[in-house]
Short mmCIF file of C-alpha atoms in Angstrom, two decimals:
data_model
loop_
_atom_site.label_atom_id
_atom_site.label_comp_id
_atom_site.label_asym_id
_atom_site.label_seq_id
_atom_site.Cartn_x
_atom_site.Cartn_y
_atom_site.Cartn_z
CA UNK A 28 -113.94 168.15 -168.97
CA UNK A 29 -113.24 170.01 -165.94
CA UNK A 30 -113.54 168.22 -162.61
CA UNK A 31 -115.10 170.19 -159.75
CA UNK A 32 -114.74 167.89 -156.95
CA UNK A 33 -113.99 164.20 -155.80
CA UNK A 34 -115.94 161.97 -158.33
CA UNK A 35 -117.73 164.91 -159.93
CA UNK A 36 -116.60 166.64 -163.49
CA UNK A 37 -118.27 168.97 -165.63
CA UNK A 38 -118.39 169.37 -169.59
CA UNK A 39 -119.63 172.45 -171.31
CA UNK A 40 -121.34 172.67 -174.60
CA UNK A 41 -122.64 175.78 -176.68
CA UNK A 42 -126.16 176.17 -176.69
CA UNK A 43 -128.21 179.87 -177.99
CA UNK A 44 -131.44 180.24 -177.79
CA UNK A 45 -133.19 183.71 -178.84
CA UNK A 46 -129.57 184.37 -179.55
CA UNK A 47 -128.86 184.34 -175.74
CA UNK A 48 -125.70 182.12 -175.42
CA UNK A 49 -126.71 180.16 -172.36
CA UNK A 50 -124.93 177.04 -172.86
CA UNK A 51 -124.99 173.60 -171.67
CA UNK A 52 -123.16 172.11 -168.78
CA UNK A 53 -123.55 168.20 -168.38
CA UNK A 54 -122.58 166.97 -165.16
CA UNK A 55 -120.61 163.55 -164.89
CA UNK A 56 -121.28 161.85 -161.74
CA UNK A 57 -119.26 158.72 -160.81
CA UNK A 58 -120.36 156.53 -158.14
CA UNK A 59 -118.75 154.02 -155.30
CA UNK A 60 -119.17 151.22 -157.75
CA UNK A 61 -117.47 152.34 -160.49
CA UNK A 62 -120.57 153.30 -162.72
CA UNK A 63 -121.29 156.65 -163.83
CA UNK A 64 -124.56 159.09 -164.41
CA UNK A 65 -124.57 161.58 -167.13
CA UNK A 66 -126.82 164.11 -166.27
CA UNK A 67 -127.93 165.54 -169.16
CA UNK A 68 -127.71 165.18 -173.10
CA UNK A 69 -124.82 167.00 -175.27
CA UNK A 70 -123.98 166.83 -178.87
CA UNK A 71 -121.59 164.69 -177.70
CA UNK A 72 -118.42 164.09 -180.29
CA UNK A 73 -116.59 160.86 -180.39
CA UNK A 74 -113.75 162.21 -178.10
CA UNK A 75 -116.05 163.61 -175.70
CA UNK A 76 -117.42 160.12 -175.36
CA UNK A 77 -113.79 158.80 -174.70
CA UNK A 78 -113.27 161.26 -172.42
CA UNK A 79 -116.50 160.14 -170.70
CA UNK A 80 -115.51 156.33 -170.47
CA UNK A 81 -112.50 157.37 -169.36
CA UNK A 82 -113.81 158.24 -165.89
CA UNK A 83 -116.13 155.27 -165.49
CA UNK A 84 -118.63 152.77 -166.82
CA UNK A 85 -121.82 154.73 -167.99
CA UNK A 86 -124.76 153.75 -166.23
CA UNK A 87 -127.33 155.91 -167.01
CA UNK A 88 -128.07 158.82 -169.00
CA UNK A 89 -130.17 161.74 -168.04
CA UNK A 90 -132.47 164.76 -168.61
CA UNK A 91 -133.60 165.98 -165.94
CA UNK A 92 -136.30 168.70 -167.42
CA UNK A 93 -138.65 168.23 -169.70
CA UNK A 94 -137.47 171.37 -171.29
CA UNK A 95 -134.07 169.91 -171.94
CA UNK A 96 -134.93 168.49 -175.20
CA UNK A 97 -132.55 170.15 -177.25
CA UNK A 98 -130.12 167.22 -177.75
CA UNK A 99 -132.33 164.18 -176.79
CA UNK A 100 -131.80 162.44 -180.56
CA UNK A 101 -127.79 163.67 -180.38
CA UNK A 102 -127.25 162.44 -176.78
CA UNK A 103 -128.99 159.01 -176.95
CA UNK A 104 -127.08 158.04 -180.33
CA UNK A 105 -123.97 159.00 -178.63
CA UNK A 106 -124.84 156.06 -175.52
CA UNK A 107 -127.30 153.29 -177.08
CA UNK A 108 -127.16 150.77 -174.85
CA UNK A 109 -127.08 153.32 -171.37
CA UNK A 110 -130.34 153.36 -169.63
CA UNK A 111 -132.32 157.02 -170.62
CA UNK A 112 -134.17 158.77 -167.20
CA UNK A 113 -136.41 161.74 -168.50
CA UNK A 114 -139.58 162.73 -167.04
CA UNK A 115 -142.50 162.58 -168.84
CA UNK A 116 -142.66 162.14 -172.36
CA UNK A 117 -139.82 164.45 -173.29
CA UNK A 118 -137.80 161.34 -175.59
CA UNK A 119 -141.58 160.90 -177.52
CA UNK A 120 -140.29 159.87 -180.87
CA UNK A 121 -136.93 159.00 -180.39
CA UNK A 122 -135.16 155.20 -180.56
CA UNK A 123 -135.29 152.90 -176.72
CA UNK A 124 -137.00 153.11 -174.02
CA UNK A 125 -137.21 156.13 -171.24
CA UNK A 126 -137.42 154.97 -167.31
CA UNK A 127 -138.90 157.94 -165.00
CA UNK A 128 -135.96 159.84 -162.77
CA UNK A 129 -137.71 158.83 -159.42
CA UNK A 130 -137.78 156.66 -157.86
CA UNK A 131 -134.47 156.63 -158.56
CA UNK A 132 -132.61 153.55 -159.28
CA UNK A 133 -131.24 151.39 -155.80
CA UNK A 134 -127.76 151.55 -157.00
CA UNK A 135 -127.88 155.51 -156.26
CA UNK A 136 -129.09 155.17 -152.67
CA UNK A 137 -127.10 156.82 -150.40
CA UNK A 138 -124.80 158.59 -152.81
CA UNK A 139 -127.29 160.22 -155.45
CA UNK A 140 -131.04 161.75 -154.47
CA UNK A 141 -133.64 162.89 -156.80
CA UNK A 142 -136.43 165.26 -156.21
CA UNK A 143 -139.54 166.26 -158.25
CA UNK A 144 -139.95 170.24 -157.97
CA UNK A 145 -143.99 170.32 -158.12
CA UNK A 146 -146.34 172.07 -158.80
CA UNK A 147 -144.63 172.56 -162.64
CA UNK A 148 -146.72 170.10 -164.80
CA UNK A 149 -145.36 171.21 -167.88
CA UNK A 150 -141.96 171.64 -166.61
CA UNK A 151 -141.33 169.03 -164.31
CA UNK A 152 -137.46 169.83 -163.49
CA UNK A 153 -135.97 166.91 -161.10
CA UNK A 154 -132.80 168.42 -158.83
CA UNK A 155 -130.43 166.17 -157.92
CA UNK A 156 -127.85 165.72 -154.86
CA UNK A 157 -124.43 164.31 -154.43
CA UNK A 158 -124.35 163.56 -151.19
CA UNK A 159 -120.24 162.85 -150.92
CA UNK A 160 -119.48 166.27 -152.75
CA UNK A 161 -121.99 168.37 -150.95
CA UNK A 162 -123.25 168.84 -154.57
CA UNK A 163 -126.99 169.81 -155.92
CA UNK A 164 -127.40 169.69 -159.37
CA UNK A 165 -130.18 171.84 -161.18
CA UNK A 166 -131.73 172.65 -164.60
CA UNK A 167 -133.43 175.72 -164.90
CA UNK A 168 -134.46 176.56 -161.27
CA UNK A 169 -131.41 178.78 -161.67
CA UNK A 170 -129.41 180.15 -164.22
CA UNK A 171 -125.62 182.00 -163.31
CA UNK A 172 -124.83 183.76 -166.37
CA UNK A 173 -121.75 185.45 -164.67
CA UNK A 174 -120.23 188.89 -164.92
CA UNK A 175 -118.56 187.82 -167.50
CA UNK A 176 -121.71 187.41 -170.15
CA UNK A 177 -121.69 190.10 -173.10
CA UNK A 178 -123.18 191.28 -175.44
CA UNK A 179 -127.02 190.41 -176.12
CA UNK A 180 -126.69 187.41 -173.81
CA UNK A 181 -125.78 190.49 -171.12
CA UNK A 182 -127.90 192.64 -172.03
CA UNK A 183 -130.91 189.83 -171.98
CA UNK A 184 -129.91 188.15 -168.63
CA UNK A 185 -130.39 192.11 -167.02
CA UNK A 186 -133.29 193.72 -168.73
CA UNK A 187 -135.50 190.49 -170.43
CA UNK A 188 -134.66 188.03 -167.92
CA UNK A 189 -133.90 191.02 -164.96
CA UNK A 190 -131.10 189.55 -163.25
CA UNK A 191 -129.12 192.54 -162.12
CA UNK A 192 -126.42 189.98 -160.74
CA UNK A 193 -126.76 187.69 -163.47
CA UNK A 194 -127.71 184.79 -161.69
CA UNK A 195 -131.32 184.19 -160.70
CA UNK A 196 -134.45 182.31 -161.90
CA UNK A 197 -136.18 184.17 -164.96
CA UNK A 198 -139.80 184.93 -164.96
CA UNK A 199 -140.61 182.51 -167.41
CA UNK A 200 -139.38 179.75 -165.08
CA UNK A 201 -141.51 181.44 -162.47
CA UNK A 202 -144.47 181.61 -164.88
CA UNK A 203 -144.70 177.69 -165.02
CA UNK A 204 -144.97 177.49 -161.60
CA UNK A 205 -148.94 176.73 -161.29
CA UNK A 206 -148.99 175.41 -157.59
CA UNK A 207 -147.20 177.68 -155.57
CA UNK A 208 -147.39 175.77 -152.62
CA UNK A 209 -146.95 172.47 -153.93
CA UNK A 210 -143.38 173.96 -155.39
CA UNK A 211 -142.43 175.43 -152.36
CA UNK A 212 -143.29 172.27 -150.56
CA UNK A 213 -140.70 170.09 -152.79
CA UNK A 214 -138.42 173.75 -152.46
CA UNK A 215 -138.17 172.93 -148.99
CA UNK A 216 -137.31 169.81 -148.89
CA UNK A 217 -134.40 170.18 -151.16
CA UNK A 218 -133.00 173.20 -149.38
CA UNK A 219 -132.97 170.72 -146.67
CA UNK A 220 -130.29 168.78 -147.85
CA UNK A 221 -127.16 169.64 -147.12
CA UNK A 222 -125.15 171.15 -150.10
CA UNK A 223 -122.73 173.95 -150.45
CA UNK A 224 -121.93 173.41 -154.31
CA UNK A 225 -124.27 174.11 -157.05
CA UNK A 226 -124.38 173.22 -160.73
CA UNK A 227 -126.34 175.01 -162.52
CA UNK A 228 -128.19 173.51 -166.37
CA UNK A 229 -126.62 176.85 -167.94
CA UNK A 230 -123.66 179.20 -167.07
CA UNK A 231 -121.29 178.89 -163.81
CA UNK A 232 -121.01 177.18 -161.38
CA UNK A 233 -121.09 178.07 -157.76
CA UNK A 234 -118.35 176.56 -155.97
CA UNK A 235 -118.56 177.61 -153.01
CA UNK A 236 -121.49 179.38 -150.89
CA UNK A 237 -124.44 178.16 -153.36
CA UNK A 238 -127.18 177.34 -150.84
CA UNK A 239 -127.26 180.55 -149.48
CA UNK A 240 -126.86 181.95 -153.12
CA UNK A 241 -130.09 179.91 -154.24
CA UNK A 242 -132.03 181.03 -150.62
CA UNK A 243 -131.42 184.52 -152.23
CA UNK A 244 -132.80 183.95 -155.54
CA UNK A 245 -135.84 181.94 -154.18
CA UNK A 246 -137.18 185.01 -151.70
CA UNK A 247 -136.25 187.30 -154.42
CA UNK A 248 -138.56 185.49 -156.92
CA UNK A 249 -140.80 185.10 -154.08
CA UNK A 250 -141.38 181.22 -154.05
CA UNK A 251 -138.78 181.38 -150.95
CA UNK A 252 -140.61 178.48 -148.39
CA UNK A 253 -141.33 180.31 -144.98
CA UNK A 254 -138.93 178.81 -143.44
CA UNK A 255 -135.91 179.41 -145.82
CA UNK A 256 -137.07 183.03 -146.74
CA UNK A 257 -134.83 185.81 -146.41
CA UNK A 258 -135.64 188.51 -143.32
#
């Protein structure tokens, strides 16, 4: 568990898919009263559930797309009695109940905000924002593979996905995107907040400089709002 700033850690799991090694980063969010979100589902082991409690109380647990299914079963087992957020019906099938991400519960308000990107039906990705930390945390929107990928997970982040820096939002994401306007919409309003620190669903993080890194990848995929579009 690495922590990335005040109240904010970070815990990486392996995840492939097509062979691309994209992995999974679930972001551990600990608020004023003690009581922590886990955004997002692992294969959590019994010491990486020790090293959770360690930092706090869990509160809720979370998946934030409803493409992040991969460890629904794995990540619920792991945290019975926490509250589940998911949107939609991504836990169909699986043990407890599921509460929608937004609105999102009182005991986040000024701390934690939530935002539906629309215009995705069959996506519906929620970003989140730390206020405190200056933190937004993503899904899928974007994906940072860094210079540091190799291999077929390289050479599928530049010529399938087409991300000649490695980080950018892949044409499949973009593909999902059925309302243009209605995404853009939501777009704007989370570039609105005021963040300099992004965590991204899969690969690294940007520490430092990420909003203007995301207004980059959003007028290159051109789903950039007017106002946040790049001359």
């Amino acid at each position: 568990m690495e922590q990335v700033a005040e109240n904010v850690w970070v815990m990486r799991f392996p995840l492939r898919l097509l062979g691309v090694a994209i992995g999974r980063n679930v972001t551990i969010i600990r608020l004023a009263s003690g009581k922590i979100v886990i955004h997002s589902t692992a294969p959590f082991m019994p010491a990486d559930v020790a090293a959770i409690r360690q930092v706090g109380e869990p509160g809720w647990l979370l998946d934030a797309t409803r493409f992040h299914d991969s460890f629904v079963e794995e990540g619920r087992a792991a945290f019975p009695a926490v509250p589940y957020l998911a949107p939609g019906d991504l836990a169909k099938g699986t043990a407890g109940e599921t509460a929608p991400l937004t609105p999102a519960p009182s005991e986040w308000a000024g701390e934690l905000e939530v935002l539906e990107l629309d215009g995705m039906p069959k996506v519906r990705e929620h970003v989140m924002f730390h206020r405190p930390s200056r933190t937004l945390i993503v899904g899928d929107v974007l994906f940072n593979f860094g210079r540091g990928a190799s291999g077929w997970t390289r050479f599928f982040a530049r010529h399938v996905m087409r991300l000649k820096e490695f980080i950018g939002m892949s044409p499949f994401f973009r593909l999902m995107i059925r309302d243009r306007d209605a995404f853009r919409s939501s777009v704007a309003a989370m570039m609105r907040w005021d963040f300099d620190r992004v965590i991204v669903g899969h690969g690294e993080i940007i520490a430092r400089g990420g909003k203007e890194r995301l207004r980059d990848v959003l007028s290159l995929a051109g789903v950039a709002p007017p106002e946040f579009e790049r001359p």
